[in-house]
Amino acid sequence: MTADPALETLLLPFRQGLLQWPGDGVLFLRARDGAPLHELPLPGLVCEQTFKPDADALSAAGLSLNIDGSRKYPLVMVLPPRQRDEARALLARAVSLVAPGGRVLASQGNNEGARSSEKDLESIAGTLHTMNKNRCRAFWTEPLPGLTDPRLATEWLALDAVRRIEDERFVSRPGVFAWDRIDTASALLARHLPERLAGDVADLGAGFGYLSVELLTRCKGIRNLHLYEAEARALDLARLNLASFEKQIPIEYHWHDVTRGLPRSYDAIVTNPPFHTGGGREQPDIGRRFIAVAAESLTVHGELWLVANRHLPYEATLQGRFSRIRTVAQEAGFKIIHANR
């Protein structure tokens, strides 16, 4: 398994005897699988994860993803995300899910906002205990009697609310990709999509649905549209943003890890593939795999429309998978590539 310093640091208080594992249930928000989860007995652990690859890994490891939304837990563990509004909302939710006398325990990388998250948890829950290890910070509350600051909890939970952006054309929320704007690369791709695209079409890594909306607005020959997105929070937004088109053509939404392949073939595929890991490090292999999956999933005359940062080395993968490749545009540090089978 790949090293996960934040996860390892999260469990250190139990290894060192600073905390005792409760016997009657632990909720793990934004959970990830990793070796540290299998090195200690962790009875009653229940996980929540909206990112499909991580959710699949947790399920494959035999960990429970069935959350009882009505119960409170004696311990709620959290791996806070980098985006602060989303992180604050998640911490407020963690505190609201703690049973009387229970604790919240969190861990985060020092370069991903650990100091801010620690201060935020202290603001909403009071005195904390802290330890530093693996360039990460673990921090946990005293036993909590309940919500110590209901007003602040309500305020922070609202930070993650769905809201309208771009002159109210779209709905979005903190934490999803380019959540408060139209991503420059996606907008560039949209401007170059030809109106002739038709038939069965897929949007890989669809986010909150911007490219799909542009496709259905511009290309009247589309017979049906399938959106594939690994982040369930983003896919829920896409459903809202595309609701008005569902009377015109069939639209399907797939909570799916594209790197595992697609279940069917398409006449055209558009994509702005991700190329960062959760820690912000570039990982071009993700984009390469998107390209390979697109090639495998196109009909014999199918075409791919792709946008990427100019420096990303995708050309070799494209040349190995497609018969015709052309760079349609290079602008603002991005490149638009059209490839045919």
Coordinates of C-alpha atoms in Angstrom, one line a residue:
M1 CA 0.0 0.0 0.0
T2 CA 1.1 3.6 -0.7
A3 CA 2.3 5.4 2.4
D4 CA -0.3 7.7 3.9
P5 CA 1.3 10.0 6.6
A6 CA -1.9 11.7 7.6
L7 CA -3.6 8.3 8.2
E8 CA -0.6 6.9 10.1
T9 CA -0.5 10.0 12.3
L10 CA -4.3 9.8 12.9
L11 CA -3.9 6.4 14.6
L12 CA -0.7 7.3 16.6
P13 CA -2.6 8.4 19.7
F14 CA -4.0 4.8 20.0
R15 CA -0.6 3.2 19.4
Q16 CA 1.0 5.4 22.1
G17 CA -1.8 4.8 24.6
L18 CA -3.0 8.4 24.6
L19 CA -6.5 7.4 23.5
Q20 CA -8.4 4.2 23.9
W21 CA -10.4 2.8 21.0
P22 CA -14.2 2.8 22.0
G23 CA -15.9 -0.5 22.0
D24 CA -19.2 0.7 20.7
G25 CA -18.6 2.3 17.3
V26 CA -16.3 4.8 15.6
L27 CA -17.2 7.0 12.6
F28 CA -14.4 7.9 10.1
L29 CA -15.3 10.9 7.9
R30 CA -13.4 11.2 4.6
A31 CA -11.9 7.8 5.3
R32 CA -9.0 6.3 3.3
D33 CA -7.8 2.7 3.4
G34 CA -4.1 2.1 4.3
A35 CA -1.8 -0.2 6.2
P36 CA -2.4 1.7 9.5
L37 CA -6.0 0.6 9.5
H38 CA -5.0 -3.0 9.5
E39 CA -2.2 -3.0 12.1
L40 CA -4.5 -2.4 15.1
P41 CA -7.8 -4.0 16.1
L42 CA -10.5 -1.4 15.2
P43 CA -13.8 -3.0 16.1
G44 CA -17.0 -1.1 15.1
L45 CA -15.3 1.2 12.5
V46 CA -17.7 2.7 10.0
C47 CA -16.3 4.8 7.1
E48 CA -17.7 7.6 4.9
Q49 CA -16.1 8.5 1.6
T50 CA -17.5 10.2 -1.4
F51 CA -14.5 9.7 -3.7
K52 CA -15.0 6.5 -5.7
P53 CA -11.5 5.1 -5.8
D54 CA -11.1 5.5 -2.0
A55 CA -14.6 4.2 -1.4
D56 CA -13.8 1.1 -3.6
A57 CA -10.5 0.5 -1.7
L58 CA -12.3 0.7 1.7
S59 CA -14.9 -1.8 0.5
A60 CA -12.3 -4.1 -1.0
A61 CA -10.6 -4.1 2.4
G62 CA -13.8 -5.3 4.1
L63 CA -14.4 -2.0 5.9
S64 CA -18.0 -0.9 6.4
L65 CA -19.4 2.1 4.5
N66 CA -23.0 1.7 5.8
I67 CA -23.6 4.8 8.0
D68 CA -26.5 5.1 10.3
G69 CA -27.4 8.7 9.9
S70 CA -29.5 8.8 13.1
R71 CA -26.8 7.6 15.6
K72 CA -24.1 9.4 17.5
Y73 CA -20.6 8.0 18.0
P74 CA -18.2 7.9 20.9
L75 CA -15.4 8.8 18.5
V76 CA -15.5 10.6 15.2
M77 CA -12.3 10.6 13.2
V78 CA -11.7 13.0 10.3
L79 CA -9.1 13.6 7.6
P80 CA -10.0 17.2 6.8
P81 CA -9.8 18.3 3.1
R82 CA -7.6 21.1 1.9
Q83 CA -10.4 23.6 1.1
R84 CA -11.1 25.5 4.3
D85 CA -14.8 26.1 3.9
E86 CA -15.4 22.4 3.2
A87 CA -13.0 21.5 6.1
R88 CA -14.9 23.7 8.5
A89 CA -18.2 22.2 7.5
L90 CA -16.8 18.7 8.0
L91 CA -15.4 19.5 11.4
A92 CA -18.7 21.0 12.5
R93 CA -20.5 17.9 11.2
A94 CA -18.0 15.7 13.1
V95 CA -18.7 17.5 16.4
S96 CA -22.5 17.2 15.8
L97 CA -22.2 13.5 15.4
V98 CA -20.3 12.9 18.6
A99 CA -22.2 11.2 21.5
P100 CA -22.1 12.9 24.9
G101 CA -18.7 12.3 26.4
G102 CA -17.2 11.4 23.0
R103 CA -14.3 13.0 21.1
V104 CA -13.3 14.2 17.6
L105 CA -9.9 13.2 16.3
A106 CA -8.4 14.7 13.2
S107 CA -5.2 14.5 11.2
Q108 CA -3.8 16.6 8.3
G109 CA -0.5 17.3 6.6
N110 CA 1.3 20.4 7.7
N111 CA 1.4 21.6 4.1
E112 CA -2.3 20.9 3.6
G113 CA -3.8 23.2 6.2
A114 CA -3.2 21.3 9.5
R115 CA -2.6 24.4 11.5
S116 CA -5.8 26.1 10.3
S117 CA -7.9 22.9 10.9
E118 CA -6.5 22.6 14.4
K119 CA -7.4 26.2 15.2
D120 CA -10.9 25.7 13.7
L121 CA -11.6 22.5 15.7
E122 CA -10.4 24.4 18.8
S123 CA -12.8 27.2 18.0
I124 CA -15.8 25.0 17.7
A125 CA -15.0 22.3 20.3
G126 CA -12.6 23.8 23.0
T127 CA -9.3 22.6 24.3
L128 CA -7.4 20.2 22.1
H129 CA -4.5 17.8 22.5
T130 CA -1.9 17.8 19.7
M131 CA 0.9 15.7 18.4
N132 CA 3.2 16.1 15.4
K133 CA 4.7 13.3 13.4
N134 CA 5.3 12.4 9.7
R135 CA 5.1 16.2 8.8
C136 CA 1.5 15.9 9.9
R137 CA -0.5 17.0 12.9
A138 CA -3.0 14.9 14.9
F139 CA -5.4 16.8 17.2
W140 CA -8.3 15.7 19.3
T141 CA -10.8 17.2 21.7
E142 CA -11.6 16.6 25.3
P143 CA -14.7 14.5 26.0
L144 CA -17.6 16.7 24.6
P145 CA -20.9 17.2 26.4
G146 CA -22.6 18.0 23.1
L147 CA -22.4 21.0 20.7
T148 CA -20.3 23.5 22.6
D149 CA -21.1 26.4 20.1
P150 CA -24.4 25.6 18.2
R151 CA -24.3 29.0 16.5
L152 CA -20.8 28.5 15.1
A153 CA -21.7 24.9 14.1
T154 CA -24.7 26.1 12.2
E155 CA -22.6 28.8 10.5
W156 CA -19.9 26.4 9.5
L157 CA -22.3 23.7 8.2
A158 CA -23.7 26.4 5.9
L159 CA -20.3 27.0 4.4
D160 CA -20.7 23.8 2.4
A161 CA -24.1 24.6 1.1
V162 CA -24.9 24.4 -2.6
R163 CA -24.9 27.9 -4.1
R164 CA -25.2 29.5 -7.5
I165 CA -22.1 30.6 -9.5
E166 CA -21.4 32.2 -12.9
D167 CA -24.4 34.5 -13.0
E168 CA -26.5 31.7 -11.5
R169 CA -26.0 29.4 -14.6
F170 CA -24.6 26.6 -12.4
V171 CA -24.8 25.4 -8.8
S172 CA -21.7 24.3 -7.0
R173 CA -20.2 24.0 -3.5
P174 CA -16.8 24.2 -1.9
G175 CA -14.3 21.3 -2.4
V176 CA -15.3 20.2 -5.8
F177 CA -12.9 21.0 -8.7
A178 CA -12.9 24.7 -9.6
W179 CA -16.0 25.0 -7.4
D180 CA -16.4 28.8 -7.6
R181 CA -15.7 29.5 -11.3
I182 CA -15.6 27.9 -14.7
D183 CA -12.2 26.3 -15.1
T184 CA -10.2 28.1 -17.7
A185 CA -9.2 24.8 -19.4
S186 CA -12.7 23.5 -19.6
A187 CA -14.0 26.8 -21.0
L188 CA -11.3 26.7 -23.7
L189 CA -12.3 23.1 -24.6
A190 CA -16.0 24.2 -24.7
R191 CA -15.2 27.0 -27.2
H192 CA -13.6 24.5 -29.6
L193 CA -16.2 21.7 -29.4
P194 CA -17.8 21.3 -32.9
E195 CA -21.5 21.4 -33.2
R196 CA -21.5 18.3 -35.3
L197 CA -20.8 16.0 -32.4
A198 CA -23.6 13.5 -32.3
G199 CA -24.7 10.0 -31.2
D200 CA -23.7 8.5 -27.9
V201 CA -21.4 10.9 -26.0
A202 CA -19.5 10.7 -22.7
D203 CA -18.0 13.3 -20.4
L204 CA -15.1 11.8 -18.4
G205 CA -14.4 13.5 -15.1
A206 CA -17.5 15.6 -15.5
G207 CA -17.2 17.6 -12.3
F208 CA -20.3 19.7 -11.7
G209 CA -21.4 19.3 -15.3
Y210 CA -20.1 22.4 -17.1
L211 CA -18.8 20.6 -20.2
S212 CA -21.9 18.4 -20.4
V213 CA -24.1 21.5 -20.3
E214 CA -22.0 23.1 -23.1
L215 CA -22.3 19.9 -25.1
L216 CA -26.1 19.8 -24.9
T217 CA -26.3 23.5 -25.6
R218 CA -24.1 23.4 -28.7
C219 CA -24.5 19.9 -30.2
K220 CA -28.1 19.1 -31.2
G221 CA -27.3 15.7 -32.6
I222 CA -26.4 14.1 -29.3
R223 CA -28.6 11.0 -28.8
N224 CA -27.7 10.4 -25.2
L225 CA -25.1 11.7 -22.7
H226 CA -23.3 9.8 -20.0
L227 CA -21.4 11.6 -17.2
Y228 CA -18.6 9.8 -15.3
E229 CA -17.3 11.4 -12.1
A230 CA -15.4 9.9 -9.2
E231 CA -16.5 12.5 -6.6
A232 CA -20.1 11.9 -5.6
R233 CA -20.4 15.5 -4.3
A234 CA -19.7 16.8 -7.8
L235 CA -22.0 14.3 -9.5
D236 CA -24.9 15.4 -7.3
L237 CA -24.3 19.0 -8.5
A238 CA -24.2 17.8 -12.1
R239 CA -27.6 16.3 -11.7
L240 CA -29.0 19.7 -10.7
N241 CA -27.1 21.5 -13.4
L242 CA -28.4 19.2 -16.1
A243 CA -32.0 18.7 -14.8
S244 CA -33.5 21.0 -17.4
F245 CA -32.0 18.9 -20.3
E246 CA -33.4 15.6 -19.1
K247 CA -36.7 16.2 -20.9
Q248 CA -34.8 16.5 -24.2
I249 CA -32.5 13.4 -24.2
P250 CA -31.6 10.5 -21.9
I251 CA -28.8 11.5 -19.4
E252 CA -27.0 8.9 -17.2
Y253 CA -24.8 9.8 -14.2
H254 CA -22.1 7.3 -13.1
W255 CA -20.3 7.5 -9.8
H256 CA -17.3 5.8 -11.3
D257 CA -13.5 5.5 -11.3
V258 CA -12.7 6.1 -15.0
T259 CA -9.3 4.5 -14.6
R260 CA -11.0 1.2 -14.3
G261 CA -12.6 1.4 -17.7
L262 CA -16.0 2.1 -19.1
P263 CA -19.0 -0.3 -19.4
R264 CA -19.9 0.6 -23.0
S265 CA -18.8 2.4 -26.2
Y266 CA -19.3 6.0 -27.4
D267 CA -19.2 8.0 -30.6
A268 CA -17.5 10.9 -28.9
I269 CA -15.8 11.5 -25.6
V270 CA -14.8 14.8 -24.1
T271 CA -12.6 15.2 -21.1
N272 CA -10.5 17.5 -18.9
P273 CA -8.8 14.7 -17.0
P274 CA -7.5 15.2 -13.5
F275 CA -3.7 15.1 -13.1
H276 CA -3.2 15.8 -9.4
T277 CA -3.2 13.5 -6.4
G278 CA -5.0 14.6 -3.2
G279 CA -1.9 16.2 -1.9
G280 CA -1.6 18.4 -5.0
R281 CA 1.3 16.5 -6.6
E282 CA 1.2 16.1 -10.3
Q283 CA 0.5 12.6 -11.5
P284 CA 0.2 12.5 -15.3
D285 CA -0.5 8.7 -15.2
I286 CA -4.1 9.6 -14.3
G287 CA -4.5 11.5 -17.5
R288 CA -2.7 8.9 -19.5
R289 CA -5.1 6.3 -18.2
F290 CA -8.1 8.5 -19.1
I291 CA -6.8 8.7 -22.7
A292 CA -6.3 4.9 -22.8
V293 CA -9.8 4.2 -21.5
A294 CA -11.2 6.7 -24.0
A295 CA -9.5 4.9 -26.8
E296 CA -10.8 1.6 -25.6
S297 CA -14.3 3.0 -25.3
L298 CA -14.8 4.8 -28.6
T299 CA -16.5 3.3 -31.6
V300 CA -14.5 2.6 -34.7
H301 CA -15.1 6.1 -36.1
G302 CA -15.2 7.7 -32.6
E303 CA -13.4 10.9 -31.6
L304 CA -11.8 12.3 -28.4
W305 CA -11.7 15.9 -27.4
L306 CA -9.2 16.6 -24.7
V307 CA -7.9 19.6 -22.9
A308 CA -4.7 19.5 -20.8
N309 CA -1.9 21.7 -19.5
R310 CA 0.6 22.2 -22.3
H311 CA 3.5 20.7 -20.4
L312 CA 1.8 17.3 -19.7
P313 CA 3.3 14.5 -21.7
Y314 CA 0.2 12.9 -23.2
E315 CA 1.3 12.8 -26.9
A316 CA 3.0 9.4 -26.7
T317 CA -0.1 7.8 -25.2
L318 CA -2.3 9.5 -27.8
Q319 CA 0.0 8.3 -30.7
G320 CA -0.1 4.8 -29.4
R321 CA -3.9 4.7 -29.3
F322 CA -5.2 6.9 -32.1
S323 CA -4.7 7.0 -35.8
R324 CA -5.1 10.8 -36.2
I325 CA -4.1 13.4 -33.7
R326 CA -4.1 17.2 -34.1
T327 CA -3.6 20.1 -31.7
V328 CA -6.6 22.3 -32.2
A329 CA -5.4 25.2 -30.0
Q330 CA -2.8 26.3 -27.5
E331 CA -3.8 29.1 -25.3
A332 CA -3.3 30.3 -21.7
G333 CA -1.0 27.4 -20.9
F334 CA -3.4 24.7 -22.2
K335 CA -3.7 22.6 -25.3
I336 CA -6.8 21.3 -27.0
I337 CA -6.3 17.9 -28.7
H338 CA -8.6 16.2 -31.1
A339 CA -8.0 12.5 -31.8
N340 CA -9.7 9.9 -34.1
R341 CA -9.7 6.2 -34.0

